[in-house]
Short mmCIF file of C-alpha atoms in Angstrom, two decimals:
data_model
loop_
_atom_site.label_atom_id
_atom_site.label_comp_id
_atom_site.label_asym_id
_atom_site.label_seq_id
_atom_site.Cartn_x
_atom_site.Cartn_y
_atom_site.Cartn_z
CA UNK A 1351 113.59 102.53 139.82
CA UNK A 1352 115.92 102.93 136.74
CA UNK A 1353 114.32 100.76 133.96
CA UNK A 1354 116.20 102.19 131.39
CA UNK A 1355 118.49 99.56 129.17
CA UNK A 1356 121.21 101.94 127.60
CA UNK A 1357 121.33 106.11 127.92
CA UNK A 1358 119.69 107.88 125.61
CA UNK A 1359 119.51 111.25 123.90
CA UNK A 1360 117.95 113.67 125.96
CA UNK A 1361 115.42 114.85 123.19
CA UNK A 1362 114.88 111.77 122.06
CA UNK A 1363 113.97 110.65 125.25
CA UNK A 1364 111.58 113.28 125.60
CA UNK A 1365 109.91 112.82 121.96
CA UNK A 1366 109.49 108.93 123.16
CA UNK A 1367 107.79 110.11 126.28
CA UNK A 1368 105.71 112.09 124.75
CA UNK A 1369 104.53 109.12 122.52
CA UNK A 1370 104.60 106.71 125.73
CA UNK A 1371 102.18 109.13 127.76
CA UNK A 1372 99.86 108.60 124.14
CA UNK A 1373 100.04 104.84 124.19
CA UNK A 1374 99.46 104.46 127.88
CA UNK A 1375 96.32 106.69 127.34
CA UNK A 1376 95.21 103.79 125.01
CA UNK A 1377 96.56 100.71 126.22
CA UNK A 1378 93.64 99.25 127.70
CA UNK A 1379 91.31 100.07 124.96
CA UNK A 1380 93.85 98.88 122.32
CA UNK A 1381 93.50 95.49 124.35
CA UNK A 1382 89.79 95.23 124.95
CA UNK A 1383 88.90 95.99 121.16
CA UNK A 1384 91.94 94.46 119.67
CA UNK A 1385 92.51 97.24 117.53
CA UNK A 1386 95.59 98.67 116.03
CA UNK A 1387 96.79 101.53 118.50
CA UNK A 1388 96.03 104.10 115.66
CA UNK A 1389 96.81 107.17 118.36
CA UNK A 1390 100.40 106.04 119.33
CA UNK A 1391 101.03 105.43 115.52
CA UNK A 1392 100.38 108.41 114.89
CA UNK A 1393 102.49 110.23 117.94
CA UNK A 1394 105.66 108.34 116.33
CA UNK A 1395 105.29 109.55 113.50
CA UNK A 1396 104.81 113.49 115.10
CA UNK A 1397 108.22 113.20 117.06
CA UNK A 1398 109.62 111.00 113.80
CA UNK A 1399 110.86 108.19 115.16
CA UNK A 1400 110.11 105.25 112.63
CA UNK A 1401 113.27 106.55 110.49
CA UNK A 1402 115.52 107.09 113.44
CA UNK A 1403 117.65 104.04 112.24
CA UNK A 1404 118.28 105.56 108.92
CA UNK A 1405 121.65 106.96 108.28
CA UNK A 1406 121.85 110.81 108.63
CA UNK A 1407 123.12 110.98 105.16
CA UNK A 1408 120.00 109.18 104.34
CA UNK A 1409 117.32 111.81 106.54
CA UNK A 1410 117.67 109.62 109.29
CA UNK A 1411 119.24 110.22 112.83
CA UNK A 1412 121.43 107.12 112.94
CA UNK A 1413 120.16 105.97 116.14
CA UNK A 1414 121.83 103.13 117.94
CA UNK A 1415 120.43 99.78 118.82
CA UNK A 1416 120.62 101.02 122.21
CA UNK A 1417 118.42 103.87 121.65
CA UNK A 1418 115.92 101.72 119.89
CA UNK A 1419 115.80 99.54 122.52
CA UNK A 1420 115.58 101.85 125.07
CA UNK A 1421 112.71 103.60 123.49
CA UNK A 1422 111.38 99.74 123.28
CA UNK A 1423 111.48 99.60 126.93
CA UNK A 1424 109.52 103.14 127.18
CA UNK A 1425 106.73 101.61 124.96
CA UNK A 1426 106.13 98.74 126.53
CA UNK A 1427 105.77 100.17 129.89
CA UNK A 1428 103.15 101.86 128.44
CA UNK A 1429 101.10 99.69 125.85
CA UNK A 1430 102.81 96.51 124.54
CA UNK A 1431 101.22 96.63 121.13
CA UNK A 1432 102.76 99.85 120.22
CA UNK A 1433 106.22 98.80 121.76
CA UNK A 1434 105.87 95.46 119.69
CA UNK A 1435 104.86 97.29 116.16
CA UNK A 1436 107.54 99.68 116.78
CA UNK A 1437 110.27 97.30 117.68
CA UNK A 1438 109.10 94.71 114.54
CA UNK A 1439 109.37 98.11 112.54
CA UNK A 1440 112.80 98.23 113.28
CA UNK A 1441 113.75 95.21 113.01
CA UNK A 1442 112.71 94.98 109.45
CA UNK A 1443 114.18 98.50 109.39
CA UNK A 1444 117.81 97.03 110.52
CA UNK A 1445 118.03 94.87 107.22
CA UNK A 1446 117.47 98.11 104.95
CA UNK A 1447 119.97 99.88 107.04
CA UNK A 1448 122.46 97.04 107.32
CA UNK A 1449 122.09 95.49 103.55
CA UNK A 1450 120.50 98.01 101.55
CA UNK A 1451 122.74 101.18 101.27
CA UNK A 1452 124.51 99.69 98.31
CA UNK A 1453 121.30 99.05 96.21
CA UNK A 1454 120.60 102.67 94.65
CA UNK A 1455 116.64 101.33 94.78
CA UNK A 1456 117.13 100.35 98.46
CA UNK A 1457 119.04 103.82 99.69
CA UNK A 1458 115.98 105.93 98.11
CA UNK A 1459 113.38 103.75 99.86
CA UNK A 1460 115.36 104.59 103.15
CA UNK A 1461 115.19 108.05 102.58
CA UNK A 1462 111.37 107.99 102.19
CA UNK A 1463 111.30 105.92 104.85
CA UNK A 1464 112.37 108.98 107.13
CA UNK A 1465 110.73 111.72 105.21
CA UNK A 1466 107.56 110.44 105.19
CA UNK A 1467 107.39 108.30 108.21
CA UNK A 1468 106.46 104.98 106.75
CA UNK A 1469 105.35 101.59 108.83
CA UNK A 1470 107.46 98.43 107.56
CA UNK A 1471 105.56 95.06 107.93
CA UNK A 1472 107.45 91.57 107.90
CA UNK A 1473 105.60 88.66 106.46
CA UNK A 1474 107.95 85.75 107.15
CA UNK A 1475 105.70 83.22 108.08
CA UNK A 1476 103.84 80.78 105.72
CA UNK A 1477 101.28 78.43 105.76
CA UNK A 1478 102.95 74.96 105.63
CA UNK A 1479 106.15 75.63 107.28
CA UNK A 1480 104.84 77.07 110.85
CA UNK A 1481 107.08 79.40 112.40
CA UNK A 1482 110.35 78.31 110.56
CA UNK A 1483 111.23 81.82 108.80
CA UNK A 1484 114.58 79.89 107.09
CA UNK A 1485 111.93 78.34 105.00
CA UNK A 1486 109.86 78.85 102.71
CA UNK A 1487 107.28 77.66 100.02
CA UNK A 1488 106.54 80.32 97.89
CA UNK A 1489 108.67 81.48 95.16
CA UNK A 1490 109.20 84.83 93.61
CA UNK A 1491 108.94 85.00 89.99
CA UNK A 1492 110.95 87.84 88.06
CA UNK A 1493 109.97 87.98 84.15
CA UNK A 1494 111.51 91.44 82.29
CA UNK A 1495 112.45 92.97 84.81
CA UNK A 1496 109.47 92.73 87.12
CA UNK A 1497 108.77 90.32 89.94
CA UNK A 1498 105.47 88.93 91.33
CA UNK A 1499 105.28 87.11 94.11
CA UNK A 1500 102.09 85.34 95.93
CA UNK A 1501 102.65 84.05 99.27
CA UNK A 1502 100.24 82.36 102.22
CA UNK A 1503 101.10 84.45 104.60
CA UNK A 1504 99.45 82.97 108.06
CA UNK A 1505 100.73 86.11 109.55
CA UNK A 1506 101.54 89.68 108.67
CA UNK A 1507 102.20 92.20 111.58
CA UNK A 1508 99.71 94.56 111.30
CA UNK A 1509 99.60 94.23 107.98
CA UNK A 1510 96.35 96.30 107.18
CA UNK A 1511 97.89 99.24 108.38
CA UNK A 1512 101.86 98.74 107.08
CA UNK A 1513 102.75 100.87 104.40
CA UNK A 1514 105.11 98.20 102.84
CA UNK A 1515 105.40 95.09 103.64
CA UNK A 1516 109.21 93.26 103.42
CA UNK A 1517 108.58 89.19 102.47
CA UNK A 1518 110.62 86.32 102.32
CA UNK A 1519 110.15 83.60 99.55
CA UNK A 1520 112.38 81.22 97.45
CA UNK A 1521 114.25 82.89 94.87
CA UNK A 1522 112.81 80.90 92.08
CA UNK A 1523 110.81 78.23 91.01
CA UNK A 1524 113.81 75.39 91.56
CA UNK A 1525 115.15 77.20 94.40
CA UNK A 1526 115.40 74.57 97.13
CA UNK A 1527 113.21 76.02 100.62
CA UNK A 1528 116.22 77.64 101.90
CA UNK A 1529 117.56 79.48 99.42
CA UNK A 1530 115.48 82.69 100.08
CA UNK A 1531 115.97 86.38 99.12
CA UNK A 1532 113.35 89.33 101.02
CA UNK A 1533 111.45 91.88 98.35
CA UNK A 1534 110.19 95.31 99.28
CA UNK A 1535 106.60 95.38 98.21
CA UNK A 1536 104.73 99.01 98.49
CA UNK A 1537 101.32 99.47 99.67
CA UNK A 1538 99.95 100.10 96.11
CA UNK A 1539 101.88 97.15 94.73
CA UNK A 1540 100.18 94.47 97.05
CA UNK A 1541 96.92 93.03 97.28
CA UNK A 1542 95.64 91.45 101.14
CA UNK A 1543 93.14 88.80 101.33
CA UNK A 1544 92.39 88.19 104.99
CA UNK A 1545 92.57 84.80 105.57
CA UNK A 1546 93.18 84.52 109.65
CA UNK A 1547 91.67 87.06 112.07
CA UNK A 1548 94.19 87.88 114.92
CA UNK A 1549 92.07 87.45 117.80
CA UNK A 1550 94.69 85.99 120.81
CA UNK A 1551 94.99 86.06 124.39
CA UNK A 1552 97.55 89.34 124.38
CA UNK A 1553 99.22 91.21 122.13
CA UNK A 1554 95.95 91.96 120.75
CA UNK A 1555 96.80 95.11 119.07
CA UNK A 1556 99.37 94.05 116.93
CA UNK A 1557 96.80 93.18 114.52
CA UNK A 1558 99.24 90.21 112.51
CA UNK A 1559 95.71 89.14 110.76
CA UNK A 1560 97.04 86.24 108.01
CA UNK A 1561 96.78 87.11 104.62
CA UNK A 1562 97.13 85.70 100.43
CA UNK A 1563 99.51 88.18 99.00
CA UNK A 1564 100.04 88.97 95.68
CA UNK A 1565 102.13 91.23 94.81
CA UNK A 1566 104.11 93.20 91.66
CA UNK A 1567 106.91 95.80 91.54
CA UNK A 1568 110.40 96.05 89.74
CA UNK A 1569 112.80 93.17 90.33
CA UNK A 1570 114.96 96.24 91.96
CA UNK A 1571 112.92 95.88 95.02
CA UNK A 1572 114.43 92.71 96.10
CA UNK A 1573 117.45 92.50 98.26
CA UNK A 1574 120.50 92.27 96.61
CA UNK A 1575 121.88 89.75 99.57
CA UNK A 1576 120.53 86.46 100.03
CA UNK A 1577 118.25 86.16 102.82
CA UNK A 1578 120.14 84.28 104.97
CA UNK A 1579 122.59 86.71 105.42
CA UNK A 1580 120.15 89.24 106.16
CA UNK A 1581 118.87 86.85 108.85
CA UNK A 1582 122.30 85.85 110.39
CA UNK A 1583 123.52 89.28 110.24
CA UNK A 1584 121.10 91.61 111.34
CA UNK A 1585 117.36 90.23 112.16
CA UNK A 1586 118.41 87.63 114.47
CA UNK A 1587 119.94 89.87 116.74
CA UNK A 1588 118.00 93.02 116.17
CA UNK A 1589 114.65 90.29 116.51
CA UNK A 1590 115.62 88.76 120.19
CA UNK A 1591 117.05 92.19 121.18
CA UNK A 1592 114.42 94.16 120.42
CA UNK A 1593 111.33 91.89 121.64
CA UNK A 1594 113.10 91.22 124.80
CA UNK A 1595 113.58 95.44 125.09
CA UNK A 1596 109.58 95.27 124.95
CA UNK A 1597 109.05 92.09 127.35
CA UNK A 1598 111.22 94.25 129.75
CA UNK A 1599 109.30 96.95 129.65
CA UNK A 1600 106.04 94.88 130.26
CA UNK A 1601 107.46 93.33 133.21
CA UNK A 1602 109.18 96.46 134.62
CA UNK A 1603 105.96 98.13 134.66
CA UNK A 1604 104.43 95.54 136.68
CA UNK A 1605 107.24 95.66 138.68
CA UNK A 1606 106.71 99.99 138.88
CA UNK A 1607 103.16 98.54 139.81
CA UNK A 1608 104.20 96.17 142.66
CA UNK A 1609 106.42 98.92 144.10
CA UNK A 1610 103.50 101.54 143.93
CA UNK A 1611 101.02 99.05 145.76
CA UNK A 1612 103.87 98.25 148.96
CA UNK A 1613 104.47 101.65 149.18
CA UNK A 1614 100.76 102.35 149.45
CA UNK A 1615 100.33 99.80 152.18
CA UNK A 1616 103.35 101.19 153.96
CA UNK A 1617 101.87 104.31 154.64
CA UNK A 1618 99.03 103.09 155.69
CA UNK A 1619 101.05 101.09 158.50
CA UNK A 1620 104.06 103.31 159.08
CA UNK A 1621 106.93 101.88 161.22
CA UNK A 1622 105.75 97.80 159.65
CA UNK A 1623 107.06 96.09 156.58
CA UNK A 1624 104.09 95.17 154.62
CA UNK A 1625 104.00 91.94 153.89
CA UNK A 1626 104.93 92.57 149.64
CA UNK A 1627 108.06 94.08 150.49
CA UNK A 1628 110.38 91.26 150.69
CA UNK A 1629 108.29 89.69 147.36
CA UNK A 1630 109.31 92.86 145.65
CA UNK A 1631 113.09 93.02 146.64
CA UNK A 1632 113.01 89.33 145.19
CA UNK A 1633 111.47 90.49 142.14
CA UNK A 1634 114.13 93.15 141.27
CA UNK A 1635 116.78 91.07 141.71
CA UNK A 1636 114.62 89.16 138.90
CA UNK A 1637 113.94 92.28 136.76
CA UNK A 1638 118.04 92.85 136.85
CA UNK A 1639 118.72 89.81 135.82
CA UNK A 1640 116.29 90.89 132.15
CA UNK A 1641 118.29 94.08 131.82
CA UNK A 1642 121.49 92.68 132.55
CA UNK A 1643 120.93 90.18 130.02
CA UNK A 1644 119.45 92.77 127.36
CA UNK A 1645 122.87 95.15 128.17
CA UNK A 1646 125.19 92.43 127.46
CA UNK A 1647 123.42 91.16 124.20
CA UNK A 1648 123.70 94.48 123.03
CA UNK A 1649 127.12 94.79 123.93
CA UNK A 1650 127.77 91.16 121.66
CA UNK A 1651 126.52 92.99 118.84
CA UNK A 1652 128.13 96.17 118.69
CA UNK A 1653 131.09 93.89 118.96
CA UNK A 1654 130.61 91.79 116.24
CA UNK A 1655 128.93 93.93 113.77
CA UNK A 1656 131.31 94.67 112.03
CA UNK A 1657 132.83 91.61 111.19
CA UNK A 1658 130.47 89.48 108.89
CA UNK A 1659 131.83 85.95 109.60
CA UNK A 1660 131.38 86.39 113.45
CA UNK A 1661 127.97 86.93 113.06
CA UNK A 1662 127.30 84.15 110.56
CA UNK A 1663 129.46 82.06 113.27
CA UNK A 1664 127.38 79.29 115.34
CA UNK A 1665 129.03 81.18 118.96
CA UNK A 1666 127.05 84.86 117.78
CA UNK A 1667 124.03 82.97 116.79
CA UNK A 1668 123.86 80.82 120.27
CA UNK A 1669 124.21 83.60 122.19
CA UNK A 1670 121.47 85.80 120.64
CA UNK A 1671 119.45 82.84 121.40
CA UNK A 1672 119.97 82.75 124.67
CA UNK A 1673 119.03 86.34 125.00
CA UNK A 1674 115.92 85.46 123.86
CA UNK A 1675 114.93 82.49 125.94
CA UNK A 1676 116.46 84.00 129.10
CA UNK A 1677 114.17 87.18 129.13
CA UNK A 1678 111.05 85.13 127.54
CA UNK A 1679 111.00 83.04 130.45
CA UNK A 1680 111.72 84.97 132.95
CA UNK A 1681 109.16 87.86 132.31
CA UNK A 1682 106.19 85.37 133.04
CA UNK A 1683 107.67 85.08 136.79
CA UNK A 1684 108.30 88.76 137.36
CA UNK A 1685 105.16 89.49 136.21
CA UNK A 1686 103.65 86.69 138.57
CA UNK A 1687 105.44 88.23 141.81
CA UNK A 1688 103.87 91.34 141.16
CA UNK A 1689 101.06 90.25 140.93
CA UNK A 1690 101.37 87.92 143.93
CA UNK A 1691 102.50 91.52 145.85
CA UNK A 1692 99.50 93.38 144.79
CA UNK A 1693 96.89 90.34 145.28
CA UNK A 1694 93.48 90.24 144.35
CA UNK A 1695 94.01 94.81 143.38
CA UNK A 1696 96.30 92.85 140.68
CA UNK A 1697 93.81 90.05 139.44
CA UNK A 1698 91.32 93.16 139.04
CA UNK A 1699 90.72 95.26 136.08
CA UNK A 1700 90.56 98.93 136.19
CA UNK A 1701 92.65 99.63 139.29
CA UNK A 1702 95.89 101.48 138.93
CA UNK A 1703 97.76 97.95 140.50
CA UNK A 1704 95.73 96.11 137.59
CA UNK A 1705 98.27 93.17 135.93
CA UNK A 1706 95.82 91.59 133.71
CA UNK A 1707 97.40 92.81 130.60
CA UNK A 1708 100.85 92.53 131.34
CA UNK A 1709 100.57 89.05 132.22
CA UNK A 1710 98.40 88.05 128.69
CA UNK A 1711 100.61 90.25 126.82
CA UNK A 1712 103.87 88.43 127.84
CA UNK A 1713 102.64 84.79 127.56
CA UNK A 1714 103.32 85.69 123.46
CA UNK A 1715 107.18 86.23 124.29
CA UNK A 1716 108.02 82.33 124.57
CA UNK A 1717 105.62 81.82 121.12
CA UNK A 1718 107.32 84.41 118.78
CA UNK A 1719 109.16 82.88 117.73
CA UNK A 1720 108.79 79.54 119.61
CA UNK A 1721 111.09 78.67 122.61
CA UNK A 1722 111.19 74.96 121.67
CA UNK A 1723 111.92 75.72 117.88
CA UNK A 1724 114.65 78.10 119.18
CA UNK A 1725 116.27 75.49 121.93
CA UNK A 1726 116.18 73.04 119.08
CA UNK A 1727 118.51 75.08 116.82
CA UNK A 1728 121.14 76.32 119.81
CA UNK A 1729 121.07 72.28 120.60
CA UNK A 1730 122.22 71.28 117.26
CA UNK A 1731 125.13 73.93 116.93
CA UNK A 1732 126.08 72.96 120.38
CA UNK A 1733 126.56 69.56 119.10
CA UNK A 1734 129.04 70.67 117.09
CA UNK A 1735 130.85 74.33 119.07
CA UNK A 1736 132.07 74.23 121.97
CA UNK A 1737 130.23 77.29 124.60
CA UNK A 1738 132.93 80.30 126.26
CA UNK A 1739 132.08 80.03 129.58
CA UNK A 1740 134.60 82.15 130.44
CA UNK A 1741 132.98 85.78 132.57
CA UNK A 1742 134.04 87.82 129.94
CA UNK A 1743 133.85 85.77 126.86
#
């Protein structure tokens, strides 16, 4: 079964199976102690693929979205926590890439970025304002030269073990809540006072503790483009491309499981259909349905990149939506066939048809960020643009 989203690189497809066969090693430990999947870390940073984004000008390998998100897919087959920390890395990775090559400060953080392999946290979330990352509460304060910034941050992806963190706030005192800009703050320029433990249902390795930050550095550390540019223009899509690239992966495994488990049972009754197999042609019609989706969101993008007011425009921003909801929502039922095919082998822990984790690990896909919150914004710009429905639009 071809669970692949885009064609890679042959070596780099190798250097992210070697990492995968690390993180699958670990998977089930990483869930059971809910603790940061230190080993797989590690193996990306071996075969050097947290700077693959950067340009090559820059040390990096100027890897495509449909590299990263192939390598996504790869991960989360294997442990969904490393897939997810990899994927948020380079998400917070595309707004360097895409906004920062113009900001002398911003270009030499890139290049340290792929020399010396560094992890890139978000904080985007605050306490008072949920999940609404166009918002915020906090504002950064820039006196001679040097900015300072403390922020409730209810959430910081794994933010004990980043080496910088990238955080949104207003961009001053009277700034009204939208009116944000994003700062690069360095490990040593940042204090963390754990405020939330991250102890959830899945994703459990991600380790997105909440935290007070404080934190000090040189005004050049902040973005030079306001942050909702950053957000129209690169994290939205990069954000619902990405995640769903890992949600695929979760389910496809399950899916590689299911397959495994009919097969099993049809050698043990050769010449008879077991009774999964027409549950698991139904499911990969499902499962094709994810990739197809993921393909053609990517596709949107690489379209529209380069042309600034199509992705500000309401049609980009709808449509990157619906990427998101469509593969959110559908991963919960693929995941729920297989385990339906593989029965009670599926419901148990520690067999190889074992669907336990999969299933807790996805149920986070329609929270981050929320379905509802997400619907609610595509319904108010539909109010007002009127959807292509044409096949090729």
């Amino acid at each position: 079964m071809n669970v692949t989203v885009a064609p890679i690189d042959e070596a780099l497809s190798a250097r992210a199976g070697k990492v995968a066969a690390i993180a699958a090693k670990h998977a089930d430990d990483v869930d059971a102690a809910g603790r940061f999947p230190h080993e797989a870390v590690a193996a990306l940073r071996h075969e050097r693929l947290l700077g693959i984004q950067i340009p090559e000008n820059l040390g990096g390998e100027a890897a495509s979205l449909q590299a990263i998100a192939d390598i996504c897919v790869r991960l989360g087959q294997a442990c969904s926590a490393t897939a997810m920390i990899f994927a948020m890395h380079h998400i917070k990775l595309s707004s360097l890439v895409e906004h920062g090559e113009q900001s002398d400060w911003h270009a030499a953080f890139m290049r340290r970025v792929a020399g010396e392999q560094l992890l890139l946290g978000s904080a985007t979330t605050e306490g008072g304002i949920g999940g609404n990352l166009r918002n915020s509460i906090c504002a950064i304060d820039i006196q001679d030269d040097i900015c300072q910034l403390e922020k409730d941050a209810t959430v910081i992806s794994y933010g004990s073990d980043a080496d910088a963190i990238l955080i949104t706030s207003r961009s001053h005192s009277d700034a009204a809540p939208t009116d944000q800009v994003m700062t690069v703050f360095l490990k040593d320029q940042y204090t963390l006072e754990k405020t939330h433990v991250w102890d959830t249902l899945g994703m459990r390795g991600t380790c997105s503790d909440g935290f007070l930050f404080r934190g000090k550095a040189p005004a050049t550390q902040i973005f030079p483009k306001p942050f909702a540019e950053i957000a129209a223009q690169s994290m939205l899509a990069t954000s619902h491309l990405l995640w769903s690239a890992v949600w695929y992966g979760i389910a496809s495994d399950a899916v590689l499981r299911a397959q495994s488990f009919v097969r099993a049972a049809a050698r043990k009754s050769p010449g008879t259909a077991p009774p999964g197999a027409i549950r698991l042609a139904e499911v990969s019609t499902k499962l094709q349905v994810v990739k197809s989706n993921i393909i053609a969101g990517i596709k949107a993008y690489n379209d529209t990149k380069s042309d600034p007011e199509k992705l500000m425009s309401m049609a980009f921003a709808v449509a990157m939506n619906n990427v998101k909801i469509c593969s959110s929502e559908s991963i919960l039922e693929i995941i729920d066939h297989a385990m339906l095919i593989c029965g009670i082998m599926g419901y148990k822990n520690g067999t190889p048809y074992s669907l336990g984790r999969h299933l807790r690990d996805a149920h986070s896909a329609r929270l981050m960020i929320s379905n509802d919150r997400i619907l609610g914004n595509s319904a108010n710009l539909l109010l007002v643009h009127k959807q292509d429905t044409s096949l090729l639009g």
